[in-house]
Amino acid sequence: MEKLVIVGCGKLANIVADAIINGLLPEYDLVGVCSRTLSKAESIAEKMRKHGKECAVCESLDSLLALKPAYLVEAASPAAMRELALPALENGTSIVTLSIGALADNEFCEQIKSTAKAHGTRIYIASGATGGFDVLRTAALMGNASARFFNEKGPDALRGTAVYDETLQTEQRTVFTGTADEAIKMFPTKVNVTVAASLASVGADKMQVTMQSTPGFKGDTQRVEIKNNQVHAVIDVYSATSEIAGWSVVNTLQNIMSPIVF
Protein backbone atom coordinates (compact mmCIF):
# COMPACT_ATOMS: atom_id res chain seq x y z
CA MET A 1 0.00 0.00 0.00
CA GLU A 2 1.23 3.46 -0.90
CA LYS A 3 0.70 6.20 1.68
CA LEU A 4 -1.44 9.06 0.33
CA VAL A 5 -2.24 12.47 1.84
CA ILE A 6 -4.51 15.29 0.68
CA VAL A 7 -4.13 19.06 0.98
CA GLY A 8 -7.42 20.89 0.53
CA CYS A 9 -10.49 19.07 1.81
CA GLY A 10 -13.39 20.37 -0.21
CA LYS A 11 -15.71 18.55 -2.60
CA LEU A 12 -12.94 17.29 -4.87
CA ALA A 13 -10.96 15.79 -1.99
CA ASN A 14 -14.07 13.96 -0.85
CA ILE A 15 -14.36 12.35 -4.29
CA VAL A 16 -10.84 10.94 -3.84
CA ALA A 17 -11.61 9.77 -0.31
CA ASP A 18 -14.83 8.08 -1.46
CA ALA A 19 -12.92 6.36 -4.29
CA ILE A 20 -10.60 4.83 -1.69
CA ILE A 21 -13.52 3.74 0.49
CA ASN A 22 -15.29 2.21 -2.52
CA GLY A 23 -12.27 0.20 -3.61
CA LEU A 24 -11.36 2.18 -6.73
CA LEU A 25 -7.86 2.89 -5.42
CA PRO A 26 -6.87 -0.33 -3.66
CA GLU A 27 -3.13 0.40 -3.81
CA TYR A 28 -3.45 3.54 -1.67
CA ASP A 29 -3.88 4.18 2.04
CA LEU A 30 -5.13 7.70 2.89
CA VAL A 31 -3.09 8.41 6.01
CA GLY A 32 -3.54 12.17 6.46
CA VAL A 33 -5.45 15.26 5.41
CA CYS A 34 -4.77 18.97 5.82
CA SER A 35 -7.03 21.92 5.08
CA ARG A 36 -7.25 25.63 5.77
CA THR A 37 -10.69 24.84 7.24
CA LEU A 38 -9.97 22.30 9.96
CA SER A 39 -13.56 21.04 10.13
CA LYS A 40 -13.39 19.91 6.51
CA ALA A 41 -10.27 17.88 7.19
CA GLU A 42 -11.89 16.37 10.28
CA SER A 43 -14.96 15.42 8.23
CA ILE A 44 -12.89 13.40 5.75
CA ALA A 45 -10.85 11.77 8.52
CA GLU A 46 -14.01 10.77 10.38
CA LYS A 47 -15.51 9.30 7.20
CA MET A 48 -12.38 7.21 6.71
CA ARG A 49 -12.46 6.01 10.33
CA LYS A 50 -16.09 4.91 9.95
CA HIS A 51 -14.83 2.55 7.25
CA GLY A 52 -12.03 1.21 9.40
CA LYS A 53 -9.27 3.36 7.92
CA GLU A 54 -7.11 5.53 10.17
CA CYS A 55 -6.52 9.02 8.81
CA ALA A 56 -4.71 11.80 10.69
CA VAL A 57 -5.89 15.41 10.71
CA CYS A 58 -2.80 17.58 10.29
CA GLU A 59 -2.75 21.27 11.07
CA SER A 60 0.48 21.98 9.20
CA LEU A 61 2.32 20.85 6.09
CA ASP A 62 5.24 19.71 8.24
CA SER A 63 3.07 17.33 10.25
CA LEU A 64 1.48 16.00 7.06
CA LEU A 65 4.84 15.32 5.43
CA ALA A 66 6.10 13.71 8.64
CA LEU A 67 3.73 10.84 7.78
CA LYS A 68 6.16 10.09 4.92
CA PRO A 69 3.53 9.77 2.17
CA ALA A 70 4.51 8.52 -1.26
CA TYR A 71 1.89 10.75 -2.88
CA LEU A 72 0.20 14.05 -2.06
CA VAL A 73 -3.01 15.17 -3.75
CA GLU A 74 -3.18 18.96 -3.96
CA ALA A 75 -6.79 20.12 -4.25
CA ALA A 76 -6.47 23.55 -2.67
CA SER A 77 -5.17 26.50 -4.75
CA PRO A 78 -2.20 27.67 -6.82
CA ALA A 79 -0.95 29.51 -3.71
CA ALA A 80 -1.03 26.25 -1.73
CA MET A 81 0.76 24.44 -4.56
CA ARG A 82 3.54 27.02 -4.50
CA GLU A 83 3.89 26.58 -0.74
CA LEU A 84 3.92 22.78 -0.60
CA ALA A 85 5.61 21.68 -3.82
CA LEU A 86 9.30 21.98 -2.95
CA PRO A 87 9.03 20.64 0.64
CA ALA A 88 6.92 17.68 -0.56
CA LEU A 89 9.27 16.77 -3.39
CA GLU A 90 12.30 17.07 -1.09
CA ASN A 91 10.45 14.79 1.35
CA GLY A 92 10.32 12.04 -1.29
CA THR A 93 6.63 12.72 -1.91
CA SER A 94 5.27 12.95 -5.46
CA ILE A 95 2.41 15.35 -6.13
CA VAL A 96 -0.86 15.00 -8.03
CA THR A 97 -2.00 18.58 -8.59
CA LEU A 98 -5.13 20.33 -9.79
CA SER A 99 -3.64 23.82 -9.33
CA ILE A 100 -1.60 23.81 -12.50
CA GLY A 101 -1.81 27.59 -12.62
CA ALA A 102 1.17 27.72 -10.27
CA LEU A 103 3.30 26.17 -13.02
CA ALA A 104 2.72 29.15 -15.32
CA ASP A 105 5.57 30.79 -13.38
CA ASN A 106 8.55 29.56 -15.41
CA GLU A 107 11.05 30.04 -12.60
CA PHE A 108 8.90 28.06 -10.16
CA CYS A 109 8.25 25.38 -12.77
CA GLU A 110 11.98 24.92 -13.36
CA GLN A 111 12.57 24.77 -9.60
CA ILE A 112 10.11 21.96 -9.06
CA LYS A 113 11.39 20.04 -12.09
CA SER A 114 14.97 20.13 -10.84
CA THR A 115 13.88 19.31 -7.27
CA ALA A 116 11.80 16.35 -8.45
CA LYS A 117 14.72 14.98 -10.49
CA ALA A 118 17.09 15.36 -7.55
CA HIS A 119 14.80 13.45 -5.16
CA GLY A 120 13.32 10.83 -7.49
CA THR A 121 9.83 12.32 -7.29
CA ARG A 122 7.28 13.54 -9.84
CA ILE A 123 4.53 16.07 -10.38
CA TYR A 124 1.44 14.56 -12.00
CA ILE A 125 -0.91 17.03 -13.67
CA ALA A 126 -4.52 15.91 -13.39
CA SER A 127 -6.57 16.80 -16.46
CA GLY A 128 -9.30 18.55 -14.48
CA ALA A 129 -12.15 19.71 -16.71
CA THR A 130 -10.32 19.33 -20.01
CA GLY A 131 -8.49 16.50 -21.78
CA GLY A 132 -6.53 15.42 -24.79
CA PHE A 133 -3.11 16.05 -23.28
CA ASP A 134 -1.67 13.16 -25.32
CA VAL A 135 -2.88 14.69 -28.60
CA LEU A 136 -1.69 18.16 -27.59
CA ARG A 137 1.78 16.91 -26.69
CA THR A 138 2.06 14.82 -29.85
CA ALA A 139 0.97 17.63 -32.18
CA ALA A 140 3.35 20.06 -30.48
CA LEU A 141 6.25 17.61 -30.83
CA MET A 142 5.64 17.47 -34.59
CA GLY A 143 6.55 21.16 -34.81
CA ASN A 144 5.03 24.35 -36.25
CA ALA A 145 2.08 24.13 -33.87
CA SER A 146 -0.25 26.89 -32.75
CA ALA A 147 -2.87 26.50 -30.04
CA ARG A 148 -5.79 28.39 -28.58
CA PHE A 149 -8.18 27.91 -25.69
CA PHE A 150 -11.79 28.99 -25.30
CA ASN A 151 -13.58 29.07 -21.94
CA GLU A 152 -17.26 29.88 -21.41
CA LYS A 153 -18.60 30.64 -17.94
CA GLY A 154 -21.70 32.10 -16.37
CA PRO A 155 -21.33 35.60 -14.88
CA ASP A 156 -21.67 34.36 -11.29
CA ALA A 157 -18.47 32.35 -11.74
CA LEU A 158 -16.64 35.62 -12.40
CA ARG A 159 -17.78 37.45 -9.27
CA GLY A 160 -14.82 38.79 -7.36
CA THR A 161 -12.64 39.11 -10.46
CA ALA A 162 -11.50 42.28 -12.19
CA VAL A 163 -13.79 41.69 -15.17
CA TYR A 164 -17.09 41.33 -13.32
CA ASP A 165 -19.85 43.90 -13.42
CA GLU A 166 -23.63 43.57 -13.19
CA THR A 167 -24.16 44.03 -16.94
CA LEU A 168 -22.75 40.54 -17.43
CA GLN A 169 -25.99 39.20 -15.95
CA THR A 170 -27.85 40.31 -19.08
CA GLU A 171 -25.16 40.70 -21.76
CA GLN A 172 -22.98 38.04 -23.36
CA ARG A 173 -19.44 39.34 -23.58
CA THR A 174 -15.85 38.33 -24.23
CA VAL A 175 -14.24 39.31 -20.94
CA PHE A 176 -10.65 38.28 -21.67
CA THR A 177 -8.32 37.72 -24.59
CA GLY A 178 -4.61 37.12 -24.18
CA THR A 179 -2.11 34.39 -23.40
CA ALA A 180 -2.50 31.65 -20.80
CA ASP A 181 0.28 33.34 -18.85
CA GLU A 182 -1.75 36.55 -18.70
CA ALA A 183 -4.97 34.67 -17.95
CA ILE A 184 -3.63 32.92 -14.84
CA LYS A 185 -2.42 36.25 -13.47
CA MET A 186 -5.89 37.77 -13.85
CA PHE A 187 -7.86 34.66 -12.82
CA PRO A 188 -5.51 32.73 -10.46
CA THR A 189 -8.07 30.07 -9.46
CA LYS A 190 -10.27 29.86 -12.57
CA VAL A 191 -8.08 28.89 -15.53
CA ASN A 192 -5.91 26.05 -14.21
CA VAL A 193 -6.95 23.78 -17.09
CA THR A 194 -5.91 26.47 -19.55
CA VAL A 195 -2.40 26.43 -18.13
CA ALA A 196 -2.38 22.61 -18.15
CA ALA A 197 -3.27 22.56 -21.84
CA SER A 198 -0.63 25.17 -22.61
CA LEU A 199 2.08 23.24 -20.76
CA ALA A 200 1.11 20.12 -22.72
CA SER A 201 1.44 21.98 -26.01
CA VAL A 202 2.97 25.34 -26.94
CA GLY A 203 3.61 26.93 -23.54
CA ALA A 204 1.73 29.43 -21.41
CA ASP A 205 3.28 32.40 -23.19
CA LYS A 206 2.07 31.20 -26.62
CA MET A 207 -1.33 29.65 -25.89
CA GLN A 208 -4.00 32.15 -26.96
CA VAL A 209 -6.97 32.32 -24.59
CA THR A 210 -10.48 33.71 -24.92
CA MET A 211 -12.94 33.76 -22.04
CA GLN A 212 -16.63 34.41 -22.62
CA SER A 213 -19.33 35.23 -20.08
CA THR A 214 -22.87 34.12 -20.99
CA PRO A 215 -25.94 35.12 -18.93
CA GLY A 216 -27.65 32.15 -17.29
CA PHE A 217 -24.90 29.74 -18.31
CA LYS A 218 -24.17 27.02 -15.75
CA GLY A 219 -20.95 25.05 -15.59
CA ASP A 220 -17.94 25.41 -17.87
CA THR A 221 -17.09 24.86 -21.49
CA GLN A 222 -13.39 24.26 -22.16
CA ARG A 223 -12.32 24.05 -25.81
CA VAL A 224 -8.67 23.62 -26.78
CA GLU A 225 -7.55 23.62 -30.41
CA ILE A 226 -4.12 22.81 -31.83
CA LYS A 227 -2.91 22.94 -35.41
CA ASN A 228 0.26 22.07 -37.25
CA ASN A 229 1.00 21.31 -40.90
CA GLN A 230 -0.61 17.86 -40.66
CA VAL A 231 -2.94 17.85 -37.66
CA HIS A 232 -5.95 19.87 -36.57
CA ALA A 233 -7.37 18.70 -33.24
CA VAL A 234 -10.20 20.16 -31.18
CA ILE A 235 -11.00 18.93 -27.67
CA ASP A 236 -14.35 20.28 -26.48
CA VAL A 237 -15.53 19.50 -22.94
CA TYR A 238 -18.61 20.79 -21.13
CA SER A 239 -18.93 20.08 -17.42
CA ALA A 240 -22.00 21.01 -15.41
CA THR A 241 -20.09 20.89 -12.11
CA SER A 242 -16.48 20.68 -10.94
CA GLU A 243 -16.80 16.95 -10.11
CA ILE A 244 -14.87 15.93 -13.22
CA ALA A 245 -11.76 17.50 -11.67
CA GLY A 246 -11.97 15.24 -8.63
CA TRP A 247 -12.50 12.19 -10.80
CA SER A 248 -9.52 13.18 -12.94
CA VAL A 249 -7.40 12.86 -9.79
CA VAL A 250 -8.80 9.36 -9.23
CA ASN A 251 -7.94 8.51 -12.84
CA THR A 252 -4.40 9.87 -12.40
CA LEU A 253 -3.86 7.83 -9.23
CA GLN A 254 -5.10 4.71 -11.01
CA ASN A 255 -2.74 5.36 -13.92
CA ILE A 256 0.25 5.70 -11.61
CA MET A 257 -0.26 2.11 -10.42
CA SER A 258 -1.69 0.55 -13.57
CA PRO A 259 0.33 -1.84 -15.76
CA ILE A 260 -1.57 -0.29 -18.71
CA VAL A 261 -1.48 3.50 -18.78
CA PHE A 262 -3.99 5.54 -20.80
mmCIF file of C-alpha atoms in Angstrom:
data_model
loop_
_atom_site.group_PDB
_atom_site.id
_atom_site.type_symbol
_atom_site.label_atom_id
_atom_site.label_comp_id
_atom_site.label_asym_id
_atom_site.label_seq_id
_atom_site.Cartn_x
_atom_site.Cartn_y
_atom_site.Cartn_z
ATOM 1 C CA MET A 1 0.000 0.000 0.000
ATOM 2 C CA GLU A 2 1.235 3.462 -0.895
ATOM 3 C CA LYS A 3 0.701 6.203 1.675
ATOM 4 C CA LEU A 4 -1.436 9.061 0.333
ATOM 5 C CA VAL A 5 -2.241 12.474 1.839
ATOM 6 C CA ILE A 6 -4.515 15.287 0.680
ATOM 7 C CA VAL A 7 -4.134 19.065 0.976
ATOM 8 C CA GLY A 8 -7.424 20.895 0.528
ATOM 9 C CA CYS A 9 -10.488 19.066 1.813
ATOM 10 C CA GLY A 10 -13.390 20.371 -0.206
ATOM 11 C CA LYS A 11 -15.710 18.553 -2.599
ATOM 12 C CA LEU A 12 -12.940 17.289 -4.869
ATOM 13 C CA ALA A 13 -10.956 15.792 -1.992
ATOM 14 C CA ASN A 14 -14.074 13.964 -0.847
ATOM 15 C CA ILE A 15 -14.364 12.348 -4.289
ATOM 16 C CA VAL A 16 -10.844 10.939 -3.843
ATOM 17 C CA ALA A 17 -11.609 9.766 -0.308
ATOM 18 C CA ASP A 18 -14.825 8.079 -1.460
ATOM 19 C CA ALA A 19 -12.921 6.364 -4.294
ATOM 20 C CA ILE A 20 -10.601 4.830 -1.693
ATOM 21 C CA ILE A 21 -13.520 3.739 0.491
ATOM 22 C CA ASN A 22 -15.286 2.210 -2.524
ATOM 23 C CA GLY A 23 -12.267 0.197 -3.611
ATOM 24 C CA LEU A 24 -11.363 2.177 -6.729
ATOM 25 C CA LEU A 25 -7.860 2.893 -5.422
ATOM 26 C CA PRO A 26 -6.866 -0.333 -3.657
ATOM 27 C CA GLU A 27 -3.134 0.399 -3.814
ATOM 28 C CA TYR A 28 -3.450 3.544 -1.669
ATOM 29 C CA ASP A 29 -3.880 4.177 2.035
ATOM 30 C CA LEU A 30 -5.130 7.696 2.887
ATOM 31 C CA VAL A 31 -3.087 8.411 6.005
ATOM 32 C CA GLY A 32 -3.536 12.166 6.457
ATOM 33 C CA VAL A 33 -5.451 15.260 5.414
ATOM 34 C CA CYS A 34 -4.772 18.965 5.815
ATOM 35 C CA SER A 35 -7.032 21.925 5.079
ATOM 36 C CA ARG A 36 -7.255 25.632 5.767
ATOM 37 C CA THR A 37 -10.689 24.836 7.240
ATOM 38 C CA LEU A 38 -9.974 22.295 9.962
ATOM 39 C CA SER A 39 -13.560 21.039 10.132
ATOM 40 C CA LYS A 40 -13.394 19.914 6.509
ATOM 41 C CA ALA A 41 -10.275 17.878 7.188
ATOM 42 C CA GLU A 42 -11.889 16.367 10.282
ATOM 43 C CA SER A 43 -14.959 15.418 8.225
ATOM 44 C CA ILE A 44 -12.892 13.396 5.746
ATOM 45 C CA ALA A 45 -10.853 11.773 8.517
ATOM 46 C CA GLU A 46 -14.012 10.774 10.378
ATOM 47 C CA LYS A 47 -15.513 9.305 7.204
ATOM 48 C CA MET A 48 -12.381 7.209 6.708
ATOM 49 C CA ARG A 49 -12.462 6.010 10.325
ATOM 50 C CA LYS A 50 -16.086 4.908 9.945
ATOM 51 C CA HIS A 51 -14.831 2.548 7.248
ATOM 52 C CA GLY A 52 -12.032 1.212 9.396
ATOM 53 C CA LYS A 53 -9.270 3.362 7.920
ATOM 54 C CA GLU A 54 -7.108 5.529 10.173
ATOM 55 C CA CYS A 55 -6.519 9.018 8.813
ATOM 56 C CA ALA A 56 -4.706 11.805 10.688
ATOM 57 C CA VAL A 57 -5.888 15.412 10.707
ATOM 58 C CA CYS A 58 -2.796 17.576 10.287
ATOM 59 C CA GLU A 59 -2.752 21.274 11.071
ATOM 60 C CA SER A 60 0.479 21.982 9.195
ATOM 61 C CA LEU A 61 2.322 20.847 6.092
ATOM 62 C CA ASP A 62 5.242 19.707 8.237
ATOM 63 C CA SER A 63 3.072 17.326 10.245
ATOM 64 C CA LEU A 64 1.482 16.004 7.057
ATOM 65 C CA LEU A 65 4.841 15.317 5.425
ATOM 66 C CA ALA A 66 6.096 13.706 8.640
ATOM 67 C CA LEU A 67 3.733 10.837 7.778
ATOM 68 C CA LYS A 68 6.158 10.091 4.915
ATOM 69 C CA PRO A 69 3.534 9.766 2.168
ATOM 70 C CA ALA A 70 4.508 8.520 -1.260
ATOM 71 C CA TYR A 71 1.893 10.751 -2.884
ATOM 72 C CA LEU A 72 0.202 14.048 -2.061
ATOM 73 C CA VAL A 73 -3.007 15.166 -3.751
ATOM 74 C CA GLU A 74 -3.181 18.959 -3.962
ATOM 75 C CA ALA A 75 -6.792 20.121 -4.254
ATOM 76 C CA ALA A 76 -6.474 23.555 -2.673
ATOM 77 C CA SER A 77 -5.172 26.495 -4.753
ATOM 78 C CA PRO A 78 -2.196 27.675 -6.818
ATOM 79 C CA ALA A 79 -0.950 29.509 -3.707
ATOM 80 C CA ALA A 80 -1.032 26.248 -1.734
ATOM 81 C CA MET A 81 0.760 24.441 -4.557
ATOM 82 C CA ARG A 82 3.539 27.021 -4.499
ATOM 83 C CA GLU A 83 3.886 26.583 -0.738
ATOM 84 C CA LEU A 84 3.922 22.784 -0.601
ATOM 85 C CA ALA A 85 5.607 21.676 -3.817
ATOM 86 C CA LEU A 86 9.300 21.976 -2.950
ATOM 87 C CA PRO A 87 9.025 20.636 0.644
ATOM 88 C CA ALA A 88 6.923 17.682 -0.560
ATOM 89 C CA LEU A 89 9.275 16.765 -3.394
ATOM 90 C CA GLU A 90 12.303 17.069 -1.088
ATOM 91 C CA ASN A 91 10.450 14.791 1.346
ATOM 92 C CA GLY A 92 10.322 12.041 -1.286
ATOM 93 C CA THR A 93 6.628 12.722 -1.914
ATOM 94 C CA SER A 94 5.268 12.948 -5.459
ATOM 95 C CA ILE A 95 2.411 15.353 -6.130
ATOM 96 C CA VAL A 96 -0.860 15.004 -8.025
ATOM 97 C CA THR A 97 -2.003 18.576 -8.593
ATOM 98 C CA LEU A 98 -5.131 20.326 -9.785
ATOM 99 C CA SER A 99 -3.641 23.818 -9.326
ATOM 100 C CA ILE A 100 -1.601 23.815 -12.500
ATOM 101 C CA GLY A 101 -1.806 27.595 -12.625
ATOM 102 C CA ALA A 102 1.165 27.724 -10.274
ATOM 103 C CA LEU A 103 3.304 26.174 -13.015
ATOM 104 C CA ALA A 104 2.721 29.154 -15.324
ATOM 105 C CA ASP A 105 5.566 30.791 -13.384
ATOM 106 C CA ASN A 106 8.546 29.563 -15.412
ATOM 107 C CA GLU A 107 11.047 30.043 -12.600
ATOM 108 C CA PHE A 108 8.903 28.062 -10.160
ATOM 109 C CA CYS A 109 8.250 25.381 -12.772
ATOM 110 C CA GLU A 110 11.982 24.920 -13.359
ATOM 111 C CA GLN A 111 12.572 24.772 -9.598
ATOM 112 C CA ILE A 112 10.114 21.960 -9.063
ATOM 113 C CA LYS A 113 11.391 20.044 -12.088
ATOM 114 C CA SER A 114 14.974 20.131 -10.835
ATOM 115 C CA THR A 115 13.884 19.306 -7.271
ATOM 116 C CA ALA A 116 11.800 16.350 -8.454
ATOM 117 C CA LYS A 117 14.723 14.983 -10.487
ATOM 118 C CA ALA A 118 17.092 15.362 -7.546
ATOM 119 C CA HIS A 119 14.801 13.452 -5.159
ATOM 120 C CA GLY A 120 13.319 10.831 -7.495
ATOM 121 C CA THR A 121 9.826 12.315 -7.289
ATOM 122 C CA ARG A 122 7.281 13.542 -9.838
ATOM 123 C CA ILE A 123 4.530 16.072 -10.381
ATOM 124 C CA TYR A 124 1.436 14.558 -12.003
ATOM 125 C CA ILE A 125 -0.913 17.028 -13.674
ATOM 126 C CA ALA A 126 -4.523 15.907 -13.389
ATOM 127 C CA SER A 127 -6.570 16.799 -16.458
ATOM 128 C CA GLY A 128 -9.295 18.548 -14.477
ATOM 129 C CA ALA A 129 -12.145 19.714 -16.707
ATOM 130 C CA THR A 130 -10.322 19.333 -20.012
ATOM 131 C CA GLY A 131 -8.491 16.501 -21.779
ATOM 132 C CA GLY A 132 -6.530 15.420 -24.788
ATOM 133 C CA PHE A 133 -3.112 16.055 -23.284
ATOM 134 C CA ASP A 134 -1.674 13.156 -25.318
ATOM 135 C CA VAL A 135 -2.880 14.685 -28.603
ATOM 136 C CA LEU A 136 -1.694 18.161 -27.591
ATOM 137 C CA ARG A 137 1.781 16.909 -26.690
ATOM 138 C CA THR A 138 2.062 14.823 -29.852
ATOM 139 C CA ALA A 139 0.970 17.627 -32.184
ATOM 140 C CA ALA A 140 3.346 20.064 -30.477
ATOM 141 C CA LEU A 141 6.255 17.614 -30.834
ATOM 142 C CA MET A 142 5.636 17.473 -34.587
ATOM 143 C CA GLY A 143 6.550 21.163 -34.808
ATOM 144 C CA ASN A 144 5.028 24.354 -36.250
ATOM 145 C CA ALA A 145 2.084 24.129 -33.869
ATOM 146 C CA SER A 146 -0.252 26.888 -32.753
ATOM 147 C CA ALA A 147 -2.872 26.504 -30.043
ATOM 148 C CA ARG A 148 -5.790 28.389 -28.581
ATOM 149 C CA PHE A 149 -8.180 27.910 -25.687
ATOM 150 C CA PHE A 150 -11.792 28.993 -25.296
ATOM 151 C CA ASN A 151 -13.579 29.067 -21.936
ATOM 152 C CA GLU A 152 -17.257 29.879 -21.407
ATOM 153 C CA LYS A 153 -18.595 30.636 -17.938
ATOM 154 C CA GLY A 154 -21.701 32.098 -16.367
ATOM 155 C CA PRO A 155 -21.334 35.595 -14.881
ATOM 156 C CA ASP A 156 -21.669 34.363 -11.294
ATOM 157 C CA ALA A 157 -18.466 32.353 -11.740
ATOM 158 C CA LEU A 158 -16.642 35.624 -12.397
ATOM 159 C CA ARG A 159 -17.785 37.452 -9.270
ATOM 160 C CA GLY A 160 -14.817 38.794 -7.356
ATOM 161 C CA THR A 161 -12.641 39.113 -10.458
ATOM 162 C CA ALA A 162 -11.502 42.284 -12.192
ATOM 163 C CA VAL A 163 -13.788 41.685 -15.173
ATOM 164 C CA TYR A 164 -17.088 41.335 -13.317
ATOM 165 C CA ASP A 165 -19.855 43.897 -13.416
ATOM 166 C CA GLU A 166 -23.633 43.567 -13.194
ATOM 167 C CA THR A 167 -24.156 44.028 -16.937
ATOM 168 C CA LEU A 168 -22.749 40.542 -17.426
ATOM 169 C CA GLN A 169 -25.990 39.205 -15.949
ATOM 170 C CA THR A 170 -27.849 40.307 -19.083
ATOM 171 C CA GLU A 171 -25.161 40.696 -21.758
ATOM 172 C CA GLN A 172 -22.982 38.037 -23.363
ATOM 173 C CA ARG A 173 -19.439 39.338 -23.575
ATOM 174 C CA THR A 174 -15.848 38.330 -24.233
ATOM 175 C CA VAL A 175 -14.240 39.306 -20.941
ATOM 176 C CA PHE A 176 -10.652 38.277 -21.675
ATOM 177 C CA THR A 177 -8.320 37.720 -24.593
ATOM 178 C CA GLY A 178 -4.611 37.122 -24.177
ATOM 179 C CA THR A 179 -2.109 34.395 -23.397
ATOM 180 C CA ALA A 180 -2.496 31.646 -20.803
ATOM 181 C CA ASP A 181 0.280 33.339 -18.848
ATOM 182 C CA GLU A 182 -1.750 36.551 -18.701
ATOM 183 C CA ALA A 183 -4.965 34.665 -17.947
ATOM 184 C CA ILE A 184 -3.628 32.918 -14.838
ATOM 185 C CA LYS A 185 -2.424 36.253 -13.466
ATOM 186 C CA MET A 186 -5.887 37.773 -13.848
ATOM 187 C CA PHE A 187 -7.859 34.658 -12.816
ATOM 188 C CA PRO A 188 -5.515 32.735 -10.455
ATOM 189 C CA THR A 189 -8.069 30.073 -9.455
ATOM 190 C CA LYS A 190 -10.267 29.855 -12.566
ATOM 191 C CA VAL A 191 -8.077 28.890 -15.527
ATOM 192 C CA ASN A 192 -5.909 26.049 -14.209
ATOM 193 C CA VAL A 193 -6.954 23.779 -17.086
ATOM 194 C CA THR A 194 -5.915 26.472 -19.546
ATOM 195 C CA VAL A 195 -2.401 26.433 -18.132
ATOM 196 C CA ALA A 196 -2.383 22.612 -18.154
ATOM 197 C CA ALA A 197 -3.274 22.563 -21.844
ATOM 198 C CA SER A 198 -0.630 25.171 -22.609
ATOM 199 C CA LEU A 199 2.083 23.242 -20.760
ATOM 200 C CA ALA A 200 1.114 20.118 -22.718
ATOM 201 C CA SER A 201 1.443 21.981 -26.005
ATOM 202 C CA VAL A 202 2.973 25.338 -26.936
ATOM 203 C CA GLY A 203 3.614 26.929 -23.540
ATOM 204 C CA ALA A 204 1.728 29.430 -21.407
ATOM 205 C CA ASP A 205 3.281 32.404 -23.191
ATOM 206 C CA LYS A 206 2.075 31.202 -26.619
ATOM 207 C CA MET A 207 -1.333 29.652 -25.887
ATOM 208 C CA GLN A 208 -3.997 32.150 -26.959
ATOM 209 C CA VAL A 209 -6.967 32.319 -24.587
ATOM 210 C CA THR A 210 -10.480 33.705 -24.923
ATOM 211 C CA MET A 211 -12.944 33.764 -22.035
ATOM 212 C CA GLN A 212 -16.634 34.408 -22.622
ATOM 213 C CA SER A 213 -19.329 35.231 -20.076
ATOM 214 C CA THR A 214 -22.866 34.122 -20.985
ATOM 215 C CA PRO A 215 -25.945 35.118 -18.934
ATOM 216 C CA GLY A 216 -27.651 32.149 -17.289
ATOM 217 C CA PHE A 217 -24.903 29.743 -18.306
ATOM 218 C CA LYS A 218 -24.167 27.025 -15.746
ATOM 219 C CA GLY A 219 -20.955 25.048 -15.586
ATOM 220 C CA ASP A 220 -17.938 25.410 -17.867
ATOM 221 C CA THR A 221 -17.090 24.855 -21.493
ATOM 222 C CA GLN A 222 -13.394 24.256 -22.162
ATOM 223 C CA ARG A 223 -12.316 24.050 -25.806
ATOM 224 C CA VAL A 224 -8.673 23.618 -26.784
ATOM 225 C CA GLU A 225 -7.548 23.618 -30.411
ATOM 226 C CA ILE A 226 -4.118 22.813 -31.826
ATOM 227 C CA LYS A 227 -2.908 22.942 -35.413
ATOM 228 C CA ASN A 228 0.259 22.072 -37.253
ATOM 229 C CA ASN A 229 1.003 21.311 -40.898
ATOM 230 C CA GLN A 230 -0.610 17.861 -40.665
ATOM 231 C CA VAL A 231 -2.941 17.849 -37.659
ATOM 232 C CA HIS A 232 -5.951 19.869 -36.571
ATOM 233 C CA ALA A 233 -7.368 18.698 -33.243
ATOM 234 C CA VAL A 234 -10.205 20.156 -31.185
ATOM 235 C CA ILE A 235 -11.003 18.935 -27.671
ATOM 236 C CA ASP A 236 -14.350 20.281 -26.480
ATOM 237 C CA VAL A 237 -15.526 19.496 -22.935
ATOM 238 C CA TYR A 238 -18.611 20.787 -21.126
ATOM 239 C CA SER A 239 -18.935 20.078 -17.419
ATOM 240 C CA ALA A 240 -22.003 21.012 -15.413
ATOM 241 C CA THR A 241 -20.088 20.890 -12.109
ATOM 242 C CA SER A 242 -16.476 20.676 -10.936
ATOM 243 C CA GLU A 243 -16.797 16.954 -10.106
ATOM 244 C CA ILE A 244 -14.869 15.927 -13.224
ATOM 245 C CA ALA A 245 -11.763 17.502 -11.672
ATOM 246 C CA GLY A 246 -11.969 15.240 -8.631
ATOM 247 C CA TRP A 247 -12.500 12.194 -10.802
ATOM 248 C CA SER A 248 -9.521 13.185 -12.943
ATOM 249 C CA VAL A 249 -7.396 12.861 -9.791
ATOM 250 C CA VAL A 250 -8.804 9.357 -9.229
ATOM 251 C CA ASN A 251 -7.938 8.508 -12.837
ATOM 252 C CA THR A 252 -4.400 9.870 -12.405
ATOM 253 C CA LEU A 253 -3.863 7.834 -9.230
ATOM 254 C CA GLN A 254 -5.101 4.710 -11.014
ATOM 255 C CA ASN A 255 -2.740 5.357 -13.925
ATOM 256 C CA ILE A 256 0.247 5.703 -11.605
ATOM 257 C CA MET A 257 -0.265 2.112 -10.416
ATOM 258 C CA SER A 258 -1.685 0.550 -13.570
ATOM 259 C CA PRO A 259 0.335 -1.841 -15.764
ATOM 260 C CA ILE A 260 -1.573 -0.294 -18.709
ATOM 261 C CA VAL A 261 -1.478 3.499 -18.784
ATOM 262 C CA PHE A 262 -3.989 5.544 -20.798
#
